[in-house]
PDB file of C-alpha atoms in Angstrom:
ATOM      1  CA  MET T   1     165.199 -47.172-225.452  1.00 37.00           C
ATOM      2  CA  SER T   2     167.272 -46.296-222.358  1.00 38.00           C
ATOM      3  CA  ASP T   3     164.510 -47.519-220.051  1.00 46.00           C
ATOM      4  CA  LEU T   4     164.470 -50.914-221.697  1.00 47.00           C
ATOM      5  CA  GLY T   5     168.137 -51.497-222.219  1.00 52.00           C
ATOM      6  CA  LEU T   6     170.735 -51.276-224.971  1.00 55.00           C
ATOM      7  CA  MET T   7     170.320 -53.222-228.205  1.00 57.00           C
ATOM      8  CA  HIS T   8     173.115 -54.180-230.588  1.00 57.00           C
ATOM      9  CA  TYR T   9     172.330 -55.542-234.047  1.00 57.00           C
ATOM     10  CA  CYS T  10     174.777 -57.647-236.030  1.00 58.00           C
ATOM     11  CA  LEU T  11     174.141 -59.967-238.980  1.00 62.00           C
ATOM     12  CA  GLY T  12     170.483 -60.347-238.083  1.00 76.00           C
ATOM     13  CA  ILE T  13     171.098 -61.170-234.414  1.00 86.00           C
ATOM     14  CA  GLU T  14     169.880 -58.705-231.804  1.00 88.00           C
ATOM     15  CA  VAL T  15     171.666 -58.489-228.459  1.00 88.00           C
ATOM     16  CA  TRP T  16     169.522 -56.780-225.822  1.00 87.00           C
ATOM     17  CA  GLN T  17     171.207 -55.791-222.585  1.00 85.00           C
ATOM     18  CA  LYS T  18     169.757 -54.491-219.338  1.00 81.00           C
ATOM     19  CA  GLU T  19     171.486 -54.598-215.976  1.00 78.00           C
ATOM     20  CA  GLU T  20     172.675 -58.212-215.602  1.00 82.00           C
ATOM     21  CA  VAL T  21     170.453 -59.696-218.313  1.00 87.00           C
ATOM     22  CA  VAL T  22     171.487 -60.383-221.917  1.00 89.00           C
ATOM     23  CA  PHE T  23     168.902 -61.465-224.475  1.00 90.00           C
ATOM     24  CA  LEU T  24     169.738 -62.887-227.902  1.00 92.00           C
ATOM     25  CA  THR T  25     166.942 -62.789-230.475  1.00 92.00           C
ATOM     26  CA  GLN T  26     166.356 -62.595-234.227  1.00 93.00           C
ATOM     27  CA  SER T  27     162.920 -61.003-234.043  1.00 92.00           C
ATOM     28  CA  LYS T  28     163.434 -58.551-236.917  1.00 91.00           C
ATOM     29  CA  TYR T  29     164.920 -61.269-239.093  1.00 93.00           C
ATOM     30  CA  ALA T  30     161.974 -63.552-238.284  1.00 94.00           C
ATOM     31  CA  ARG T  31     159.463 -60.810-239.081  1.00 93.00           C
ATOM     32  CA  ASP T  32     161.183 -60.090-242.412  1.00 94.00           C
ATOM     33  CA  LEU T  33     161.141 -63.806-243.181  1.00 94.00           C
ATOM     34  CA  LEU T  34     157.377 -63.955-242.680  1.00 95.00           C
ATOM     35  CA  TYR T  35     156.876 -61.011-245.038  1.00 95.00           C
ATOM     36  CA  LYS T  36     159.197 -62.552-247.618  1.00 94.00           C
ATOM     37  CA  PHE T  37     157.017 -65.652-247.858  1.00 94.00           C
ATOM     38  CA  ASN T  38     153.731 -63.774-247.452  1.00 94.00           C
ATOM     39  CA  MET T  39     153.015 -65.341-244.054  1.00 93.00           C
ATOM     40  CA  GLN T  40     152.853 -62.158-241.969  1.00 92.00           C
ATOM     41  CA  ASP T  41     149.125 -62.621-241.290  1.00 91.00           C
ATOM     42  CA  CYS T  42     149.112 -66.401-240.885  1.00 91.00           C
ATOM     43  CA  LYS T  43     147.500 -68.217-237.993  1.00 93.00           C
ATOM     44  CA  THR T  44     149.858 -69.273-235.224  1.00 94.00           C
ATOM     45  CA  LEU T  45     150.665 -72.776-233.958  1.00 93.00           C
ATOM     46  CA  SER T  46     152.078 -73.828-230.583  1.00 93.00           C
ATOM     47  CA  THR T  47     154.633 -76.323-231.935  1.00 94.00           C
ATOM     48  CA  PRO T  48     156.800 -76.293-235.080  1.00 94.00           C
ATOM     49  CA  MET T  49     155.903 -79.851-236.116  1.00 91.00           C
ATOM     50  CA  ASP T  50     152.975 -82.176-235.653  1.00 89.00           C
ATOM     51  CA  VAL T  51     153.834 -84.923-233.183  1.00 87.00           C
ATOM     52  CA  ASN T  52     152.723 -87.710-235.554  1.00 77.00           C
ATOM     53  CA  MET T  53     154.299 -86.296-238.722  1.00 80.00           C
ATOM     54  CA  LYS T  54     156.686 -88.585-240.645  1.00 84.00           C
ATOM     55  CA  LEU T  55     158.095 -87.113-243.843  1.00 83.00           C
ATOM     56  CA  THR T  56     159.492 -89.253-246.647  1.00 83.00           C
ATOM     57  CA  ALA T  57     161.497 -88.572-249.788  1.00 82.00           C
ATOM     58  CA  TYR T  58     159.101 -90.822-251.706  1.00 85.00           C
ATOM     59  CA  ASP T  59     156.085 -88.636-251.106  1.00 82.00           C
ATOM     60  CA  GLU T  60     153.644 -88.844-254.027  1.00 82.00           C
ATOM     61  CA  SER T  61     152.069 -85.411-253.626  1.00 85.00           C
ATOM     62  CA  LYS T  62     152.643 -82.669-256.196  1.00 90.00           C
ATOM     63  CA  LYS T  63     156.184 -81.331-256.480  1.00 91.00           C
ATOM     64  CA  VAL T  64     156.973 -77.696-255.670  1.00 92.00           C
ATOM     65  CA  ASP T  65     159.604 -75.188-256.813  1.00 92.00           C
ATOM     66  CA  SER T  66     162.873 -76.472-255.330  1.00 92.00           C
ATOM     67  CA  TYR T  67     164.518 -73.034-255.590  1.00 94.00           C
ATOM     68  CA  LEU T  68     161.822 -71.422-253.450  1.00 95.00           C
ATOM     69  CA  TYR T  69     161.908 -74.327-251.027  1.00 95.00           C
ATOM     70  CA  LYS T  70     165.691 -74.008-250.645  1.00 95.00           C
ATOM     71  CA  GLN T  71     165.300 -70.280-249.968  1.00 95.00           C
ATOM     72  CA  LEU T  72     162.859 -70.956-247.147  1.00 95.00           C
ATOM     73  CA  VAL T  73     164.861 -73.772-245.565  1.00 95.00           C
ATOM     74  CA  GLY T  74     168.116 -71.819-245.828  1.00 94.00           C
ATOM     75  CA  SER T  75     166.507 -68.834-244.119  1.00 94.00           C
ATOM     76  CA  LEU T  76     165.190 -71.075-241.344  1.00 95.00           C
ATOM     77  CA  ILE T  77     168.628 -72.623-240.823  1.00 94.00           C
ATOM     78  CA  TYR T  78     170.035 -69.157-240.093  1.00 94.00           C
ATOM     79  CA  LEU T  79     167.234 -68.554-237.593  1.00 94.00           C
ATOM     80  CA  THR T  80     168.410 -71.523-235.500  1.00 94.00           C
ATOM     81  CA  HIS T  81     171.346 -69.414-234.263  1.00 92.00           C
ATOM     82  CA  THR T  82     169.117 -68.113-231.467  1.00 93.00           C
ATOM     83  CA  ARG T  83     166.188 -70.532-231.772  1.00 94.00           C
ATOM     84  CA  PRO T  84     167.290 -74.050-230.766  1.00 94.00           C
ATOM     85  CA  ASP T  85     163.598 -74.944-230.442  1.00 94.00           C
ATOM     86  CA  ILE T  86     163.336 -75.280-234.242  1.00 95.00           C
ATOM     87  CA  SER T  87     166.676 -77.042-234.817  1.00 94.00           C
ATOM     88  CA  TYR T  88     165.177 -80.515-235.139  1.00 92.00           C
ATOM     89  CA  VAL T  89     162.313 -79.718-237.486  1.00 94.00           C
ATOM     90  CA  VAL T  90     164.512 -77.505-239.690  1.00 95.00           C
ATOM     91  CA  GLY T  91     166.926 -80.417-239.941  1.00 92.00           C
ATOM     92  CA  VAL T  92     164.061 -82.656-241.028  1.00 92.00           C
ATOM     93  CA  VAL T  93     162.749 -80.403-243.802  1.00 93.00           C
ATOM     94  CA  SER T  94     166.299 -79.723-245.038  1.00 92.00           C
ATOM     95  CA  GLN T  95     166.599 -83.378-246.084  1.00 90.00           C
ATOM     96  CA  PHE T  96     164.210 -82.867-249.011  1.00 90.00           C
ATOM     97  CA  MET T  97     165.667 -79.834-250.780  1.00 91.00           C
ATOM     98  CA  GLN T  98     166.536 -81.727-253.967  1.00 89.00           C
ATOM     99  CA  ASN T  99     162.991 -82.814-254.783  1.00 89.00           C
ATOM    100  CA  PRO T 100     160.462 -81.179-252.419  1.00 93.00           C
ATOM    101  CA  SER T 101     156.770 -81.990-252.517  1.00 92.00           C
ATOM    102  CA  GLN T 102     153.652 -80.266-251.246  1.00 93.00           C
ATOM    103  CA  ALA T 103     153.906 -82.233-248.000  1.00 92.00           C
ATOM    104  CA  HIS T 104     157.448 -80.969-247.421  1.00 93.00           C
ATOM    105  CA  TRP T 105     156.442 -77.402-248.308  1.00 94.00           C
ATOM    106  CA  LYS T 106     153.490 -77.566-245.921  1.00 94.00           C
ATOM    107  CA  SER T 107     155.753 -78.754-243.095  1.00 93.00           C
ATOM    108  CA  ALA T 108     158.233 -75.937-243.755  1.00 94.00           C
ATOM    109  CA  LYS T 109     155.421 -73.355-243.723  1.00 95.00           C
ATOM    110  CA  ARG T 110     154.168 -74.809-240.435  1.00 95.00           C
ATOM    111  CA  ILE T 111     157.473 -73.693-238.916  1.00 96.00           C
ATOM    112  CA  LEU T 112     156.644 -70.161-240.044  1.00 96.00           C
ATOM    113  CA  ARG T 113     153.260 -70.418-238.316  1.00 96.00           C
ATOM    114  CA  TYR T 114     155.065 -71.357-235.121  1.00 96.00           C
ATOM    115  CA  ILE T 115     157.527 -68.477-235.597  1.00 96.00           C
ATOM    116  CA  GLN T 116     154.595 -66.073-236.060  1.00 95.00           C
ATOM    117  CA  GLY T 117     153.458 -66.865-232.520  1.00 93.00           C
ATOM    118  CA  THR T 118     156.956 -66.642-231.035  1.00 93.00           C
ATOM    119  CA  LEU T 119     158.461 -63.701-232.929  1.00 92.00           C
ATOM    120  CA  ASN T 120     160.215 -62.149-229.945  1.00 91.00           C
ATOM    121  CA  PHE T 121     161.471 -65.386-228.430  1.00 94.00           C
ATOM    122  CA  GLY T 122     165.166 -65.888-227.841  1.00 93.00           C
ATOM    123  CA  LEU T 123     167.810 -66.959-225.353  1.00 93.00           C
ATOM    124  CA  LYS T 124     167.893 -65.160-222.007  1.00 91.00           C
ATOM    125  CA  TYR T 125     171.224 -65.147-220.186  1.00 91.00           C
ATOM    126  CA  GLU T 126     171.643 -64.118-216.562  1.00 88.00           C
ATOM    127  CA  GLN T 127     174.493 -64.376-214.085  1.00 83.00           C
ATOM    128  CA  PRO T 128     174.236 -68.008-212.907  1.00 81.00           C
ATOM    129  CA  GLU T 129     173.935 -68.616-209.186  1.00 80.00           C
ATOM    130  CA  VAL T 130     175.744 -71.915-209.670  1.00 79.00           C
ATOM    131  CA  PRO T 131     178.200 -71.621-212.610  1.00 85.00           C
ATOM    132  CA  MET T 132     178.055 -75.279-213.588  1.00 90.00           C
ATOM    133  CA  LEU T 133     178.129 -76.816-217.042  1.00 93.00           C
ATOM    134  CA  VAL T 134     175.352 -79.422-217.376  1.00 93.00           C
ATOM    135  CA  GLY T 135     174.517 -81.571-220.398  1.00 94.00           C
ATOM    136  CA  TYR T 136     171.815 -83.836-221.810  1.00 94.00           C
ATOM    137  CA  THR T 137     172.189 -86.329-224.637  1.00 93.00           C
ATOM    138  CA  ASP T 138     169.632 -88.379-226.557  1.00 89.00           C
ATOM    139  CA  ALA T 139     169.099 -90.302-229.785  1.00 87.00           C
ATOM    140  CA  ASP T 140     166.030 -91.450-231.700  1.00 85.00           C
ATOM    141  CA  TRP T 141     166.844 -94.925-232.993  1.00 76.00           C
ATOM    142  CA  ALA T 142     165.940 -95.745-236.638  1.00 64.00           C
ATOM    143  CA  SER T 143     163.756 -92.646-236.803  1.00 70.00           C
ATOM    144  CA  ASN T 144     164.128 -91.995-240.531  1.00 69.00           C
ATOM    145  CA  ILE T 145     161.519 -94.056-242.381  1.00 68.00           C
ATOM    146  CA  ASP T 146     163.450 -93.915-245.679  1.00 67.00           C
ATOM    147  CA  ASP T 147     166.815 -95.349-244.591  1.00 69.00           C
ATOM    148  CA  ARG T 148     166.387 -96.016-240.824  1.00 77.00           C
ATOM    149  CA  ARG T 149     169.257 -93.737-239.899  1.00 79.00           C
ATOM    150  CA  TYR T 150     168.945 -92.119-236.509  1.00 76.00           C
ATOM    151  CA  THR T 151     168.952 -88.585-235.184  1.00 86.00           C
ATOM    152  CA  SER T 152     171.169 -87.634-232.257  1.00 88.00           C
ATOM    153  CA  GLY T 153     171.019 -84.521-230.148  1.00 91.00           C
ATOM    154  CA  HIS T 154     172.610 -82.905-227.141  1.00 93.00           C
ATOM    155  CA  THR T 155     172.403 -79.668-225.220  1.00 95.00           C
ATOM    156  CA  PHE T 156     174.609 -77.981-222.642  1.00 96.00           C
ATOM    157  CA  SER T 157     173.571 -75.210-220.299  1.00 93.00           C
ATOM    158  CA  TYR T 158     175.655 -72.920-218.138  1.00 91.00           C
ATOM    159  CA  GLY T 159     173.469 -71.743-215.319  1.00 84.00           C
ATOM    160  CA  THR T 160     169.877 -71.718-216.539  1.00 82.00           C
ATOM    161  CA  THR T 161     170.304 -71.153-220.280  1.00 87.00           C
ATOM    162  CA  THR T 162     171.534 -73.231-223.187  1.00 92.00           C
ATOM    163  CA  VAL T 163     174.989 -72.342-224.514  1.00 93.00           C
ATOM    164  CA  SER T 164     175.480 -75.217-226.960  1.00 94.00           C
ATOM    165  CA  TRP T 165     173.133 -77.575-228.786  1.00 93.00           C
ATOM    166  CA  SER T 166     173.065 -80.000-231.689  1.00 92.00           C
ATOM    167  CA  SER T 167     170.468 -81.899-233.704  1.00 90.00           C
ATOM    168  CA  LYS T 168     171.959 -84.103-236.398  1.00 85.00           C
ATOM    169  CA  ARG T 169     170.849 -86.956-238.615  1.00 83.00           C
ATOM    170  CA  GLN T 170     173.700 -89.454-238.492  1.00 76.00           C
ATOM    171  CA  PRO T 171     175.266 -90.995-241.636  1.00 72.00           C
ATOM    172  CA  THR T 172     175.025 -94.634-240.505  1.00 71.00           C
ATOM    173  CA  VAL T 173     172.403 -97.162-239.462  1.00 72.00           C
ATOM    174  CA  ALA T 174     172.756 -98.402-235.882  1.00 68.00           C
ATOM    175  CA  LEU T 175     171.915-102.030-235.072  1.00 69.00           C
ATOM    176  CA  SER T 176     170.657-101.338-231.548  1.00 73.00           C
ATOM    177  CA  SER T 177     169.292 -98.505-229.447  1.00 77.00           C
ATOM    178  CA  THR T 178     172.258 -98.881-227.086  1.00 79.00           C
ATOM    179  CA  LYS T 179     174.728 -98.299-229.906  1.00 80.00           C
ATOM    180  CA  THR T 180     172.687 -95.318-231.039  1.00 83.00           C
ATOM    181  CA  GLU T 181     172.682 -93.746-227.572  1.00 84.00           C
ATOM    182  CA  TYR T 182     176.370 -94.501-227.050  1.00 85.00           C
ATOM    183  CA  ARG T 183     177.377 -92.762-230.254  1.00 85.00           C
ATOM    184  CA  ALA T 184     175.248 -89.769-229.300  1.00 88.00           C
ATOM    185  CA  LEU T 185     176.926 -89.764-225.882  1.00 89.00           C
ATOM    186  CA  ASN T 186     180.341 -89.780-227.544  1.00 87.00           C
ATOM    187  CA  ASN T 187     179.440 -86.682-229.584  1.00 89.00           C
ATOM    188  CA  ALA T 188     178.156 -84.926-226.467  1.00 92.00           C
ATOM    189  CA  THR T 189     181.298 -85.830-224.519  1.00 91.00           C
ATOM    190  CA  GLN T 190     183.554 -84.321-227.175  1.00 92.00           C
ATOM    191  CA  GLU T 191     181.495 -81.134-227.115  1.00 94.00           C
ATOM    192  CA  ALA T 192     181.697 -81.017-223.314  1.00 93.00           C
ATOM    193  CA  VAL T 193     185.495 -81.369-223.389  1.00 93.00           C
ATOM    194  CA  TRP T 194     185.694 -78.373-225.723  1.00 94.00           C
ATOM    195  CA  LEU T 195     183.289 -76.311-223.591  1.00 95.00           C
ATOM    196  CA  ARG T 196     185.253 -77.028-220.410  1.00 94.00           C
ATOM    197  CA  ARG T 197     188.441 -75.847-222.099  1.00 94.00           C
ATOM    198  CA  LEU T 198     186.666 -72.726-223.339  1.00 94.00           C
ATOM    199  CA  LEU T 199     185.461 -71.949-219.805  1.00 93.00           C
ATOM    200  CA  VAL T 200     189.041 -72.271-218.560  1.00 93.00           C
ATOM    201  CA  ASP T 201     190.108 -69.630-221.088  1.00 93.00           C
ATOM    202  CA  LEU T 202     187.259 -67.406-219.842  1.00 90.00           C
ATOM    203  CA  GLY T 203     188.340 -67.784-216.231  1.00 89.00           C
ATOM    204  CA  GLN T 204     185.404 -70.056-215.327  1.00 88.00           C
ATOM    205  CA  SER T 205     187.151 -73.368-214.695  1.00 87.00           C
ATOM    206  CA  GLN T 206     184.904 -76.307-213.834  1.00 88.00           C
ATOM    207  CA  VAL T 207     186.266 -77.874-210.653  1.00 87.00           C
ATOM    208  CA  ASP T 208     183.635 -80.589-210.347  1.00 89.00           C
ATOM    209  CA  ALA T 209     182.788 -83.205-212.941  1.00 90.00           C
ATOM    210  CA  THR T 210     180.343 -82.137-215.662  1.00 93.00           C
ATOM    211  CA  THR T 211     177.060 -84.013-215.374  1.00 93.00           C
ATOM    212  CA  ILE T 212     175.665 -85.506-218.577  1.00 93.00           C
ATOM    213  CA  SER T 213     172.161 -86.981-218.383  1.00 93.00           C
ATOM    214  CA  CYS T 214     171.050 -89.918-220.521  1.00 91.00           C
ATOM    215  CA  ASP T 215     167.739 -91.809-220.508  1.00 88.00           C
ATOM    216  CA  ASN T 216     169.166 -95.145-221.669  1.00 85.00           C
ATOM    217  CA  GLN T 217     170.275 -97.458-218.849  1.00 87.00           C
ATOM    218  CA  SER T 218     172.164 -99.841-221.153  1.00 82.00           C
ATOM    219  CA  CYS T 219     174.252 -96.967-222.499  1.00 84.00           C
ATOM    220  CA  ILE T 220     175.120 -95.834-218.979  1.00 86.00           C
ATOM    221  CA  HIS T 221     176.076 -99.366-217.871  1.00 83.00           C
ATOM    222  CA  LEU T 222     178.236 -99.800-220.973  1.00 80.00           C
ATOM    223  CA  ALA T 223     180.106 -96.565-220.292  1.00 81.00           C
ATOM    224  CA  LYS T 224     180.714 -97.419-216.622  1.00 77.00           C
ATOM    225  CA  ASN T 225     181.253-101.188-216.689  1.00 73.00           C
ATOM    226  CA  LEU T 226     184.368-102.476-218.457  1.00 60.00           C
ATOM    227  CA  ILE T 227     183.154-106.104-218.277  1.00 55.00           C
ATOM    228  CA  LEU T 228     180.390-105.373-220.772  1.00 57.00           C
ATOM    229  CA  HIS T 229     182.849-104.203-223.417  1.00 56.00           C
ATOM    230  CA  ALA T 230     183.703-107.758-224.466  1.00 54.00           C
ATOM    231  CA  GLN T 231     180.101-108.113-225.638  1.00 56.00           C
ATOM    232  CA  THR T 232     180.153-104.933-227.729  1.00 60.00           C
ATOM    233  CA  LYS T 233     183.152-105.230-230.038  1.00 57.00           C
ATOM    234  CA  HIS T 234     180.949-104.031-232.886  1.00 55.00           C
ATOM    235  CA  ILE T 235     181.140-100.592-231.290  1.00 63.00           C
ATOM    236  CA  GLU T 236     184.278 -98.888-232.592  1.00 61.00           C
ATOM    237  CA  ILE T 237     187.135 -98.465-230.147  1.00 62.00           C
ATOM    238  CA  HIS T 238     187.189 -94.665-230.328  1.00 56.00           C
ATOM    239  CA  TYR T 239     183.742 -94.515-228.748  1.00 66.00           C
ATOM    240  CA  HIS T 240     185.293 -95.709-225.507  1.00 73.00           C
ATOM    241  CA  PHE T 241     186.650 -92.210-225.255  1.00 81.00           C
ATOM    242  CA  VAL T 242     183.534 -91.677-223.126  1.00 83.00           C
ATOM    243  CA  ARG T 243     184.651 -94.232-220.566  1.00 79.00           C
ATOM    244  CA  GLU T 244     188.104 -92.669-220.260  1.00 83.00           C
ATOM    245  CA  LYS T 245     186.518 -89.331-219.355  1.00 84.00           C
ATOM    246  CA  ILE T 246     184.333 -90.989-216.738  1.00 83.00           C
ATOM    247  CA  LEU T 247     187.317 -92.772-215.181  1.00 83.00           C
ATOM    248  CA  ASP T 248     189.348 -89.575-214.879  1.00 85.00           C
ATOM    249  CA  GLU T 249     186.273 -87.923-213.279  1.00 84.00           C
ATOM    250  CA  THR T 250     185.962 -85.226-215.920  1.00 86.00           C
ATOM    251  CA  PHE T 251     182.332 -86.267-216.392  1.00 88.00           C
ATOM    252  CA  ASP T 252     179.608 -87.915-214.395  1.00 89.00           C
ATOM    253  CA  LEU T 253     177.049 -89.856-216.424  1.00 87.00           C
ATOM    254  CA  VAL T 254     173.629 -90.037-214.759  1.00 91.00           C
ATOM    255  CA  PHE T 255     170.230 -91.429-215.660  1.00 91.00           C
ATOM    256  CA  CYS T 256     167.227 -89.174-216.217  1.00 90.00           C
ATOM    257  CA  LYS T 257     163.611 -90.058-216.942  1.00 89.00           C
ATOM    258  CA  SER T 258     162.354 -89.602-220.486  1.00 85.00           C
ATOM    259  CA  GLU T 259     159.950 -86.862-219.386  1.00 88.00           C
ATOM    260  CA  ASP T 260     162.944 -84.842-218.110  1.00 89.00           C
ATOM    261  CA  GLN T 261     165.206 -85.479-221.116  1.00 90.00           C
ATOM    262  CA  MET T 262     165.705 -81.995-222.558  1.00 90.00           C
ATOM    263  CA  ALA T 263     167.623 -83.339-225.555  1.00 90.00           C
ATOM    264  CA  ASP T 264     164.344 -84.881-226.780  1.00 89.00           C
ATOM    265  CA  ILE T 265     163.539 -81.538-228.389  1.00 90.00           C
ATOM    266  CA  PHE T 266     166.529 -82.086-230.723  1.00 90.00           C
ATOM    267  CA  THR T 267     165.657 -85.640-231.791  1.00 88.00           C
ATOM    268  CA  LYS T 268     161.889 -85.843-232.274  1.00 88.00           C
ATOM    269  CA  SER T 269     158.659 -83.861-232.569  1.00 88.00           C
ATOM    270  CA  LEU T 270     156.944 -83.331-229.214  1.00 89.00           C
ATOM    271  CA  GLY T 271     153.467 -82.625-227.939  1.00 89.00           C
ATOM    272  CA  LYS T 272     152.440 -79.153-226.801  1.00 91.00           C
ATOM    273  CA  CYS T 273     152.911 -79.632-223.044  1.00 92.00           C
ATOM    274  CA  LYS T 274     156.290 -81.340-223.239  1.00 91.00           C
ATOM    275  CA  PHE T 275     157.537 -78.901-225.862  1.00 92.00           C
ATOM    276  CA  LYS T 276     156.670 -75.868-223.699  1.00 92.00           C
ATOM    277  CA  LYS T 277     158.298 -77.488-220.666  1.00 92.00           C
ATOM    278  CA  PHE T 278     161.587 -77.932-222.510  1.00 92.00           C
ATOM    279  CA  LEU T 279     161.452 -74.394-223.898  1.00 91.00           C
ATOM    280  CA  THR T 280     161.532 -73.103-220.331  1.00 90.00           C
ATOM    281  CA  LEU T 281     164.320 -75.468-219.296  1.00 89.00           C
ATOM    282  CA  LEU T 282     166.410 -74.397-222.292  1.00 91.00           C
ATOM    283  CA  GLY T 283     166.093 -70.738-221.307  1.00 90.00           C
ATOM    284  CA  ILE T 284     164.015 -69.780-224.352  1.00 92.00           C
ATOM    285  CA  GLU T 285     161.429 -67.114-223.599  1.00 89.00           C
ATOM    286  CA  GLU T 286     159.923 -63.909-224.921  1.00 87.00           C
ATOM    287  CA  CYS T 287     162.154 -60.841-224.832  1.00 81.00           C
ATOM    288  CA  ASN T 288     160.222 -58.215-222.866  1.00 75.00           C
ATOM    289  CA  PHE T 289     162.782 -55.556-223.837  1.00 67.00           C
ATOM    290  CA  ILE T 290     161.413 -55.213-227.346  1.00 61.00           C
ATOM    291  CA  ILE T 291     159.081 -52.327-228.191  1.00 47.00           C
ATOM    292  CA  GLU T 292     156.730 -53.103-231.056  1.00 45.00           C
ATOM    293  CA  GLY T 293     157.834 -51.172-234.108  1.00 43.00           C
ATOM    294  CA  GLU T 294     161.364 -50.386-232.905  1.00 45.00           C
ATOM    295  CA  CYS T 295     163.003 -53.661-233.826  1.00 41.00           C
TER     296      CYS T 295
END
């Protein structure tokens, strides 16, 4: 154990420490979860959700035990504390806990197949060379096929690893993709304000503006150009909180290509190559401190 570093265990979360590296995982919890649902010998999959999968509450396949389904989904929700890579898909399957079907159950078990192949994955934290807070925000307009509500997501990294993330199905229907992206940007901006204040308390004040990347040009123009606001009165006034933060140079809103939009992993299912790329960018990797059988 001393050669590999010190491990602390609290409420299912393992904290592995060695020199200047800290690793957060839930490998034992994940392994116990597989045994609980008799999936310890299941075949592995490279992504937690099929890229073309669209689940609906009006699925006509056979219904399953809702109590068992709730147990599985609840256990997976706890696993997202150190596994942001499953946040989106867990959010999707959690929408059907009242009346789950075989299709919903199959999708939830697919997450376990993905977990089986990534048991020792977690968040790796190192001393950042450039201690800068950087964010990404995204939204998937009208993505829910039942009510056309959208899913928003954002992520913030400090150095090379994610420190805050969110994947949330919003309670309203947006009338345009711009409005969708702008609301998602507002949520990300509020989170960034809180993180900057937290870093001040930790003695890591951010001198420069925090960069937030968005892949929607209309949203960026709206936030930066006051003239356009007269054409968007349907967007509630409090969402212009974003513009105030840009004017006082707390934040810098920049455009990024869709293929580089890390927040995509929190708003939609992705293909294998793109999913793996974002895993690396989020700082999620296998913990090489773990000895098989000791965790």
